[in-house]
Tab-separated table of C-alpha atoms and ligand atoms in Angstrom:
chain	number	residue	atom	x	y	z
B	151	UNK	CA	4.373	15.186	35.163
B	152	UNK	CA	4.260	13.482	31.630
B	153	UNK	CA	4.624	15.212	28.903
B	154	UNK	CA	2.968	13.361	25.271
B	155	UNK	CA	4.868	13.216	22.254
B	156	UNK	CA	4.526	17.221	20.835
B	157	UNK	CA	4.739	14.716	16.907
B	158	UNK	CA	1.342	12.588	17.016
B	159	UNK	CA	-0.417	16.113	18.738
B	160	UNK	CA	0.613	18.167	15.595
B	161	UNK	CA	-1.741	15.149	13.418
B	162	UNK	CA	-3.885	15.958	11.431
B	163	UNK	CA	-7.653	14.877	12.063
B	164	UNK	CA	-7.929	11.055	12.246
B	165	UNK	CA	-6.848	8.564	10.387
B	166	UNK	CA	-8.605	9.060	6.254
B	167	UNK	CA	-10.940	6.320	5.800
B	168	UNK	CA	-11.360	6.342	10.574
B	169	UNK	CA	-13.243	9.641	9.338
B	170	UNK	CA	-14.317	8.144	6.441
B	171	UNK	CA	-15.779	5.332	8.244
B	172	UNK	CA	-17.121	7.478	10.578
B	173	UNK	CA	-19.277	9.714	7.748
B	174	UNK	CA	-20.444	6.564	6.729
B	175	UNK	CA	-22.191	5.930	10.162
B	176	UNK	CA	-23.851	8.835	10.950
B	177	UNK	CA	-25.537	9.048	8.176
B	178	UNK	CA	-26.771	5.406	8.109
B	179	UNK	CA	-27.817	5.816	11.285
B	180	UNK	CA	-29.493	8.569	9.861
B	181	UNK	CA	-31.057	6.433	6.599
B	182	UNK	CA	-31.076	2.641	8.309
B	183	UNK	CA	-33.452	1.550	5.010
B	184	UNK	CA	-30.810	2.528	2.486
B	185	UNK	CA	-28.592	-0.325	1.183
B	186	UNK	CA	-24.695	1.407	0.739
B	187	UNK	CA	-22.385	0.267	-0.847
B	188	UNK	CA	-19.071	0.999	-0.005
B	189	UNK	CA	-16.056	1.424	-2.490
B	190	UNK	CA	-14.092	3.039	-0.453
B	191	UNK	CA	-10.858	1.488	2.019
B	192	UNK	CA	-9.486	-0.971	-0.300
B	193	UNK	CA	-10.344	-3.873	1.600
B	194	UNK	CA	-11.347	-7.281	-0.410
B	195	UNK	CA	-14.554	-9.113	-0.015
B	196	UNK	CA	-13.765	-12.329	-1.326
B	197	UNK	CA	-12.771	-15.930	1.436
B	198	UNK	CA	-9.513	-16.510	1.458
B	199	UNK	CA	-8.489	-19.074	-1.749
B	200	UNK	CA	-9.431	-22.611	-0.418
B	201	UNK	CA	-6.059	-24.244	-0.847
B	202	UNK	CA	-4.529	-21.308	1.383
B	203	UNK	CA	-7.300	-21.885	4.293
B	204	UNK	CA	-6.464	-25.694	3.931
B	205	UNK	CA	-2.649	-25.088	5.089
B	206	UNK	CA	-4.115	-22.627	7.237
B	207	UNK	CA	-6.032	-25.192	8.984
B	208	UNK	CA	-3.552	-28.127	9.151
B	209	UNK	CA	-1.794	-25.548	10.313
B	210	UNK	CA	-3.852	-24.759	13.694
B	211	UNK	CA	-4.030	-28.686	14.042
B	212	UNK	CA	-0.090	-28.692	14.322
B	213	UNK	CA	-0.322	-26.289	17.368
B	214	UNK	CA	-2.416	-29.060	19.236
B	215	UNK	CA	-0.512	-31.245	19.312
B	216	UNK	CA	3.028	-31.086	21.496
B	217	UNK	CA	5.579	-33.008	18.999
B	218	UNK	CA	4.362	-29.973	16.310
B	219	UNK	CA	3.675	-27.423	18.778
B	220	UNK	CA	5.403	-24.836	17.856
B	221	UNK	CA	5.633	-20.445	19.852
B	222	UNK	CA	7.268	-17.492	19.951
B	223	UNK	CA	8.196	-16.867	15.739
B	224	UNK	CA	12.003	-16.161	14.808
B	225	UNK	CA	11.899	-12.650	14.853
B	226	UNK	CA	12.593	-12.353	10.825
B	227	UNK	CA	9.924	-15.294	9.757
B	228	UNK	CA	10.269	-19.014	9.082
B	229	UNK	CA	12.860	-20.190	7.195
B	230	UNK	CA	10.154	-21.489	4.709
B	231	UNK	CA	8.424	-18.530	3.742
B	232	UNK	CA	11.479	-16.878	3.614
B	233	UNK	CA	12.803	-19.098	0.707
B	234	UNK	CA	8.855	-18.947	-0.891
B	235	UNK	CA	9.513	-14.903	-1.484
B	236	UNK	CA	13.174	-15.644	-2.479
B	237	UNK	CA	12.630	-17.903	-5.360
B	238	UNK	CA	8.864	-17.483	-6.517
B	239	UNK	CA	8.500	-13.377	-6.255
B	240	UNK	CA	12.115	-12.246	-6.371
B	241	UNK	CA	14.991	-15.262	-8.123
B	242	UNK	CA	11.969	-16.345	-10.941
B	243	UNK	CA	12.165	-12.675	-12.234
B	244	UNK	CA	15.941	-13.148	-12.305
B	245	UNK	CA	15.899	-10.859	-8.785
B	246	UNK	CA	19.455	-11.868	-6.855
B	247	UNK	CA	17.184	-11.429	-3.123
B	248	UNK	CA	18.384	-14.194	-0.235
B	249	UNK	CA	15.928	-14.724	2.237
B	250	UNK	CA	17.852	-13.939	4.883
B	251	UNK	CA	17.457	-10.476	3.241
B	252	UNK	CA	13.176	-10.816	3.936
B	253	UNK	CA	12.076	-9.185	6.701
B	254	UNK	CA	8.367	-11.882	7.970
B	255	UNK	CA	5.939	-9.128	8.860
B	256	UNK	CA	1.668	-8.320	10.134
B	257	UNK	CA	1.430	-6.539	6.915
B	258	UNK	CA	2.766	-3.694	4.170
B	259	UNK	CA	0.381	-0.433	6.548
B	260	UNK	CA	2.423	-1.907	9.625
B	261	UNK	CA	6.549	-2.455	7.892
B	262	UNK	CA	6.180	1.056	5.662
B	263	UNK	CA	4.955	3.608	9.213
B	264	UNK	CA	7.570	1.105	11.023
B	265	UNK	CA	10.998	1.626	9.250
B	266	UNK	CA	11.185	5.608	9.242
B	267	UNK	CA	12.180	4.587	12.863
B	268	UNK	CA	15.654	2.992	11.599
B	269	UNK	CA	16.284	6.628	10.401
B	270	UNK	CA	18.363	10.091	11.789
B	271	UNK	CA	15.621	12.716	12.823
B	272	UNK	CA	17.288	14.639	9.981
B	273	UNK	CA	16.272	13.669	6.925
B	274	UNK	CA	14.676	15.143	4.128
B	275	UNK	CA	11.356	13.083	3.070
B	276	UNK	CA	10.183	13.045	-0.084
B	277	UNK	CA	6.978	11.629	-0.837
B	278	UNK	CA	3.890	11.416	-3.655
B	279	UNK	CA	1.487	13.456	-3.400
B	280	UNK	CA	-0.795	12.751	-3.441
B	281	UNK	CA	0.004	9.573	-1.431
B	282	UNK	CA	-0.722	6.710	0.681
B	283	UNK	CA	-0.851	8.426	4.276
B	284	UNK	CA	1.240	6.299	6.062
B	285	UNK	CA	4.193	7.727	5.384
B	286	UNK	CA	3.162	10.703	6.162
B	287	UNK	CA	1.586	10.595	8.970
B	288	UNK	CA	4.608	8.655	10.491
B	289	UNK	CA	6.629	11.233	9.414
B	290	UNK	CA	5.074	13.739	11.306
B	291	UNK	CA	4.630	11.724	14.231
B	292	UNK	CA	8.324	11.626	14.040
B	293	UNK	CA	9.111	14.453	14.189
B	294	UNK	CA	10.595	15.532	10.455
B	295	UNK	CA	7.601	17.312	8.772
B	296	UNK	CA	8.214	19.898	10.458
B	297	UNK	CA	4.928	22.005	11.103
B	298	UNK	CA	1.674	21.827	8.959
B	299	UNK	CA	1.157	24.727	6.471
B	300	UNK	CA	-2.980	25.584	6.222
B	301	UNK	CA	-2.680	27.325	2.636
B	302	UNK	CA	-1.282	24.938	0.883
B	303	UNK	CA	-2.134	21.908	2.899
B	304	UNK	CA	1.554	20.853	3.043
B	305	UNK	CA	3.811	19.356	5.793
B	306	UNK	CA	6.748	22.178	5.354
B	307	UNK	CA	9.628	19.563	5.468
B	308	UNK	CA	8.366	17.097	3.701
B	309	UNK	CA	9.238	17.449	-0.223
B	310	UNK	CA	6.125	17.050	-1.894
B	311	UNK	CA	6.213	15.186	-5.440
B	312	UNK	CA	3.129	16.105	-7.951
B	313	UNK	CA	1.757	13.726	-9.279
B	314	UNK	CA	-0.868	14.568	-11.481
B	315	UNK	CA	-2.214	14.200	-15.631
B	316	UNK	CA	0.665	15.440	-17.157
B	317	UNK	CA	2.919	13.430	-16.098
B	318	UNK	CA	0.765	10.387	-16.027
B	319	UNK	CA	0.827	10.536	-12.234
B	320	UNK	CA	4.294	9.501	-11.780
B	321	UNK	CA	6.237	11.784	-10.000
B	322	UNK	CA	9.385	13.692	-11.318
B	323	UNK	CA	12.878	13.688	-10.279
B	324	UNK	CA	12.606	16.441	-7.331
B	325	UNK	CA	15.153	19.531	-7.446
B	326	UNK	CA	15.516	19.719	-4.058
B	327	UNK	CA	17.833	16.427	-2.739
B	328	UNK	CA	15.410	14.492	-0.535
B	329	UNK	CA	17.023	11.975	1.562
B	330	UNK	CA	14.945	8.759	1.850
B	331	UNK	CA	11.990	8.415	-1.176
B	332	UNK	CA	8.798	6.541	-0.348
B	333	UNK	CA	7.208	5.193	-4.009
B	334	UNK	CA	4.275	2.986	-4.697
B	335	UNK	CA	3.643	1.404	-7.846
B	336	UNK	CA	1.754	0.431	-8.837
B	337	UNK	CA	-0.036	3.393	-7.269
B	338	UNK	CA	-2.302	3.710	-4.360
B	339	UNK	CA	-3.914	6.145	-4.719
B	340	UNK	CA	-4.130	7.143	-8.294
B	341	UNK	CA	-3.570	3.263	-10.084
B	342	UNK	CA	-1.242	4.307	-11.980
B	343	UNK	CA	2.228	1.785	-13.234
B	344	UNK	CA	5.297	2.927	-13.854
B	345	UNK	CA	7.307	1.824	-16.755
B	346	UNK	CA	11.064	-0.209	-15.677
B	347	UNK	CA	13.202	2.957	-17.358
B	348	UNK	CA	11.289	5.517	-15.331
B	349	UNK	CA	11.797	3.478	-11.986
B	350	UNK	CA	16.049	3.122	-13.429
B	351	UNK	CA	16.183	7.008	-13.290
B	352	UNK	CA	14.902	6.721	-9.765
B	353	UNK	CA	17.179	4.345	-9.154
B	354	UNK	CA	20.160	5.685	-10.265
B	355	UNK	CA	19.104	9.502	-8.784
B	356	UNK	CA	18.539	7.312	-5.415
B	357	UNK	CA	22.370	5.698	-5.896
B	358	UNK	CA	23.731	8.680	-7.597
B	359	UNK	CA	22.702	11.000	-4.360
B	360	UNK	CA	22.851	8.346	-1.262
B	361	UNK	CA	19.338	8.339	-1.469
B	362	UNK	CA	17.124	6.224	-0.138
B	363	UNK	CA	13.998	4.557	-1.826
B	364	UNK	CA	11.181	2.613	0.293
B	365	UNK	CA	9.222	1.333	-2.422
B	366	UNK	CA	5.792	-0.193	-1.872
B	367	UNK	CA	5.724	-2.810	-4.293
B	368	UNK	CA	1.730	-3.865	-2.143
B	369	UNK	CA	0.258	-3.981	-6.024
B	370	UNK	CA	2.043	-5.331	-8.269
B	371	UNK	CA	0.310	-8.708	-8.239
B	372	UNK	CA	-2.772	-6.354	-10.405
B	373	UNK	CA	0.045	-5.668	-13.031
B	374	UNK	CA	-1.320	-6.742	-17.005
B	375	UNK	CA	0.785	-4.609	-18.438
B	376	UNK	CA	4.093	-6.266	-20.310
B	377	UNK	CA	7.434	-3.944	-19.481
B	378	UNK	CA	5.994	-2.711	-15.916
B	379	UNK	CA	7.967	-3.967	-13.321
B	380	UNK	CA	6.758	-6.254	-10.853
B	381	UNK	CA	9.749	-5.739	-8.287
B	382	UNK	CA	12.823	-2.066	-7.813
B	383	UNK	CA	14.814	-5.164	-7.922
B	384	UNK	CA	14.428	-5.605	-11.173
B	385	UNK	CA	15.889	-2.538	-11.692
B	386	UNK	CA	20.409	-2.692	-12.498
B	387	UNK	CA	21.447	-0.565	-9.008
B	388	UNK	CA	18.122	-1.389	-6.642
B	389	UNK	CA	20.360	-3.281	-4.542
B	390	UNK	CA	22.460	-0.019	-3.029
B	391	UNK	CA	19.537	2.284	-3.009
B	392	UNK	CA	16.259	0.453	-2.285
B	393	UNK	CA	13.650	-1.137	0.449
B	394	UNK	CA	11.445	-3.118	-1.169
B	395	UNK	CA	7.312	-3.567	1.240
B	396	UNK	CA	4.700	-5.860	-0.177
B	397	UNK	CA	1.897	-7.576	1.299
B	398	UNK	CA	-0.308	-10.859	1.056
B	399	UNK	CA	-3.356	-9.168	1.621
B	400	UNK	CA	-4.513	-7.198	-1.623
B	401	UNK	CA	-2.843	-10.951	-3.998
B	402	UNK	CA	-3.959	-12.993	-1.580
B	403	UNK	CA	-7.071	-11.775	0.366
B	404	UNK	CA	-4.822	-11.724	3.606
B	405	UNK	CA	-6.550	-8.038	4.984
B	406	UNK	CA	-7.806	-10.033	8.002
B	407	UNK	CA	-5.070	-12.627	9.517
B	408	UNK	CA	-2.637	-9.753	8.315
B	409	UNK	CA	0.845	-10.438	7.041
B	410	UNK	CA	3.432	-8.692	5.074
B	411	UNK	CA	7.285	-8.304	4.428
B	412	UNK	CA	9.474	-5.946	4.060
B	413	UNK	CA	12.842	-6.175	2.079
B	414	UNK	CA	16.500	-4.947	2.467
B	415	UNK	CA	19.399	-6.320	0.983
B	416	UNK	CA	23.312	-6.590	2.244
B	417	UNK	CA	24.381	-4.439	-0.069
B	418	UNK	CA	21.909	-1.590	0.699
B	419	UNK	CA	24.598	0.268	3.410
B	420	UNK	CA	24.208	3.994	4.781
B	421	UNK	CA	26.146	6.197	7.441
B	422	UNK	CA	28.530	3.044	7.153
B	423	UNK	CA	26.143	1.261	8.016
B	424	UNK	CA	23.943	-2.265	6.497
B	425	UNK	CA	20.709	-0.874	6.631
B	426	UNK	CA	19.426	-4.153	6.595
B	427	UNK	CA	21.228	-5.070	10.169
B	428	UNK	CA	19.607	-2.117	11.584
B	429	UNK	CA	15.917	-3.325	10.527
B	430	UNK	CA	16.805	-7.416	11.960
B	431	UNK	CA	17.956	-5.495	15.310
B	432	UNK	CA	14.490	-3.211	15.515
B	433	UNK	CA	12.584	-6.469	14.950
B	434	UNK	CA	14.279	-8.995	17.126
B	435	UNK	CA	13.638	-5.417	20.415
B	436	UNK	CA	9.818	-4.931	18.463
B	437	UNK	CA	8.448	-8.091	16.941
B	438	UNK	CA	8.218	-11.401	18.287
B	439	UNK	CA	7.143	-12.483	14.673
B	440	UNK	CA	4.248	-13.172	12.535
B	441	UNK	CA	2.257	-16.357	13.574
B	442	UNK	CA	3.141	-19.417	11.894
B	443	UNK	CA	-0.160	-20.577	11.593
B	444	UNK	CA	-0.222	-17.749	8.867
B	445	UNK	CA	3.289	-18.230	7.625
B	446	UNK	CA	2.217	-21.826	6.454
B	447	UNK	CA	-1.038	-20.130	4.644
B	448	UNK	CA	1.202	-17.443	3.036
B	449	UNK	CA	3.398	-20.164	2.012
B	450	UNK	CA	0.165	-21.932	0.608
B	451	UNK	CA	0.038	-18.219	-1.109
B	452	UNK	CA	3.009	-19.590	-3.581
B	453	UNK	CA	1.750	-23.598	-4.437
B	454	UNK	CA	0.678	-23.992	-7.324
B	455	UNK	CA	-2.881	-24.006	-6.801
B	456	UNK	CA	-2.260	-21.001	-4.136
B	457	UNK	CA	-1.425	-19.227	-7.034
B	458	UNK	CA	-3.840	-20.519	-9.667
B	459	UNK	CA	-7.303	-19.179	-7.167
B	460	UNK	CA	-5.191	-15.727	-6.043
B	461	UNK	CA	-4.833	-15.791	-10.110
B	462	UNK	CA	-8.020	-16.063	-10.053
B	463	UNK	CA	-9.265	-13.034	-7.547
B	464	UNK	CA	-7.161	-11.367	-8.964
B	465	UNK	CA	-9.079	-11.328	-12.917
B	466	UNK	CA	-12.293	-11.000	-10.902
B	467	UNK	CA	-11.386	-7.123	-8.685
B	468	UNK	CA	-10.036	-6.262	-12.308
B	469	UNK	CA	-12.974	-6.993	-14.275
B	470	UNK	CA	-14.969	-4.688	-11.096
B	471	UNK	CA	-11.600	-2.199	-12.081
B	472	UNK	CA	-13.003	-2.679	-15.880
B	473	UNK	CA	-16.425	-2.202	-14.887
B	474	UNK	CA	-16.157	1.050	-12.485
B	475	UNK	CA	-13.477	2.434	-15.233
B	476	UNK	CA	-15.892	1.219	-18.651
B	477	UNK	CA	-19.070	2.926	-16.885
B	478	UNK	CA	-17.270	5.989	-15.099
B	479	UNK	CA	-16.342	6.910	-18.799
B	480	UNK	CA	-19.553	5.762	-20.391
B	481	UNK	CA	-21.028	7.749	-17.976
B	482	UNK	CA	-18.668	11.107	-18.943
B	483	UNK	CA	-16.370	11.046	-16.433
B	484	UNK	CA	-12.398	11.214	-16.472
B	485	UNK	CA	-11.466	8.407	-15.483
B	486	UNK	CA	-7.673	7.281	-14.616
B	487	UNK	CA	-5.895	3.886	-13.515
B	488	UNK	CA	-8.086	0.306	-13.416
B	489	UNK	CA	-5.073	-1.799	-15.712
B	490	UNK	CA	-2.691	-2.618	-13.813
B	491	UNK	CA	-4.129	-1.616	-10.058
B	492	UNK	CA	-7.037	-2.050	-8.860
B	493	UNK	CA	-7.926	1.431	-7.554
B	494	UNK	CA	-9.681	3.965	-10.105
B	495	UNK	CA	-9.450	7.622	-9.786
B	496	UNK	CA	-11.626	10.328	-10.879
B	497	UNK	CA	-11.954	13.728	-11.179
B	498	UNK	CA	-14.828	14.913	-9.948
B	499	UNK	CA	-17.086	17.101	-12.133
B	500	UNK	CA	-17.504	20.084	-12.481
B	501	UNK	CA	-14.517	21.186	-10.357
B	502	UNK	CA	-16.343	19.940	-7.216
B	503	UNK	CA	-14.066	19.438	-4.151
B	504	UNK	CA	-13.272	15.516	-3.062
B	505	UNK	CA	-15.305	16.096	-0.196
B	506	UNK	CA	-18.137	17.264	-1.971
B	507	UNK	CA	-18.125	14.673	-4.042
B	508	UNK	CA	-17.603	12.721	-1.379
B	509	UNK	CA	-20.522	13.855	0.531
B	510	UNK	CA	-22.855	13.983	-2.835
B	511	UNK	CA	-22.118	9.978	-3.722
B	512	UNK	CA	-23.626	9.022	-0.431
B	513	UNK	CA	-25.915	10.773	0.042
B	514	UNK	CA	-27.584	10.690	-3.664
B	515	UNK	CA	-26.357	7.178	-4.326
B	516	UNK	CA	-25.515	5.259	-1.566
B	517	UNK	CA	-22.281	5.103	-2.051
B	518	UNK	CA	-18.708	5.880	0.073
B	519	UNK	CA	-15.061	6.456	-2.496
B	520	UNK	CA	-12.512	7.908	-1.298
B	521	UNK	CA	-11.766	11.582	-0.823
B	522	UNK	CA	-8.790	12.642	-3.326
B	523	UNK	CA	-7.637	15.887	-0.756
B	524	UNK	CA	-7.864	12.543	1.912
B	525	UNK	CA	-4.265	11.968	-0.549
B	526	UNK	CA	-3.404	14.929	0.398
B	527	UNK	CA	-3.322	18.131	-1.300
B	528	UNK	CA	-2.361	17.728	-4.938
B	529	UNK	CA	-5.234	15.121	-4.629
B	530	UNK	CA	-7.749	18.268	-4.511
B	531	UNK	CA	-10.694	17.972	-7.165
B	532	UNK	CA	-9.865	13.636	-7.557
B	533	UNK	CA	-11.204	10.324	-6.310
B	534	UNK	CA	-11.217	7.101	-5.744
B	535	UNK	CA	-12.912	3.936	-6.003
B	536	UNK	CA	-12.128	0.440	-5.449
B	537	UNK	CA	-12.234	-2.857	-6.998
B	538	UNK	CA	-12.840	-4.776	-4.440
B	539	UNK	CA	-15.608	-5.204	-4.069
B	540	UNK	CA	-18.226	-7.689	-4.424
B	541	UNK	CA	-19.324	-7.704	-8.379
B	542	UNK	CA	-23.032	-7.194	-8.333
B	543	UNK	CA	-22.018	-4.891	-5.783
B	544	UNK	CA	-19.606	-2.767	-7.930
B	545	UNK	CA	-22.215	-3.083	-11.277
B	546	UNK	CA	-25.307	-1.800	-9.155
B	547	UNK	CA	-22.820	1.304	-7.665
B	548	UNK	CA	-21.709	2.545	-11.221
B	549	UNK	CA	-25.720	1.203	-12.145
B	550	UNK	CA	-26.075	4.286	-9.450
B	551	UNK	CA	-23.502	6.324	-10.414
B	552	UNK	CA	-24.621	7.063	-13.670
B	553	UNK	CA	-27.806	7.476	-13.196
B	554	UNK	CA	-26.901	10.120	-10.837
H	622	LIG	C1	-6.592	1.070	1.007
H	622	LIG	O1	-7.248	1.575	1.353
H	622	LIG	O2	-6.265	2.675	0.787
H	622	LIG	C2	-5.489	0.394	1.922
H	622	LIG	O3	-6.286	0.080	1.964
H	622	LIG	C3	-5.334	0.480	2.843
H	622	LIG	C4	-3.902	0.206	2.880
H	622	LIG	O4	-3.604	-0.549	2.261
H	622	LIG	O5	-3.760	-0.011	4.635
């Protein structure tokens, strides 16, 4: 008799964004005349920039010609893209990351979910609370979470690091020493950024204790202020304690075409093993590489025209962020984020719980957002809006919320 993986049975309900989609679809089916504005999932709305789609078209044409056709991609990514990443995202910022420390993949969600596979089951995992649910759910699936405690809304074996108004939504170093620490800055969902000095404290803490930081930098392109690191490798000593994950989704609109990468420096050794080699082994066995045509599109992101065009797109989304931030402030909401990140994190009015506010917003303003509690117990009483919407729709959504 087949047995299923019982750790999967521990998972709570459905994935947050699937649950939201289910509720919105039900509302929409019952209210077909209502124009719903979706500021829930952080999905981009602008088309991919023309210099990037030109590269994509050219790569498709190469696939149609015997001499330039490509079969399987190298498991770890094409050299041209790994070099472009190493040069532009790292060396240009003074970080010594070599092309052979970069692993190209189909996106940051998969990498941040899969990376835990190279670690033993008994490692103690620390996550921020609230947190991007993928880090938690994949550790539940892997059997590291223990049981769910209904009273606290937390998993018994995970270390939770509360992020709230008192610490500016940047976690304090935990008292219990974790083996694996997930950090995401600029943060999803709170939109908070971490200063270089504060991140250096985390790097020192991890090196001192032999922990590994899994640093999700998916939103680094949205940093607008000085003193905020774009990469954890800007901190001294990060090569011996940090893995960094990046996405092409948020900076270049690749949510539908899929491309990301993970960096594991050769100096990152635990248990006598270079983690880079384990990840390479995992990639080699389970992955056939991101498609050539998508990697060519990724390379075009680093071209002069590509950089100019993606900066314009980021400015468009950050304009939405300012509109939401200022509009909600005017309406009397307490709001955070939206300066170095495309997310606005607001306190629900009158201590309303997050899902009640979700329902109220959907029913009265026909606007969809994300309930803070979906990101963890400390997200209760908060709500997230994304700046990735269409500009006119975003303005209309804010006006509707103001008139609620
Ligand atoms: C989010 O809305 O939190 C993100 O879009 C999810 C993701 O990037 O996977």
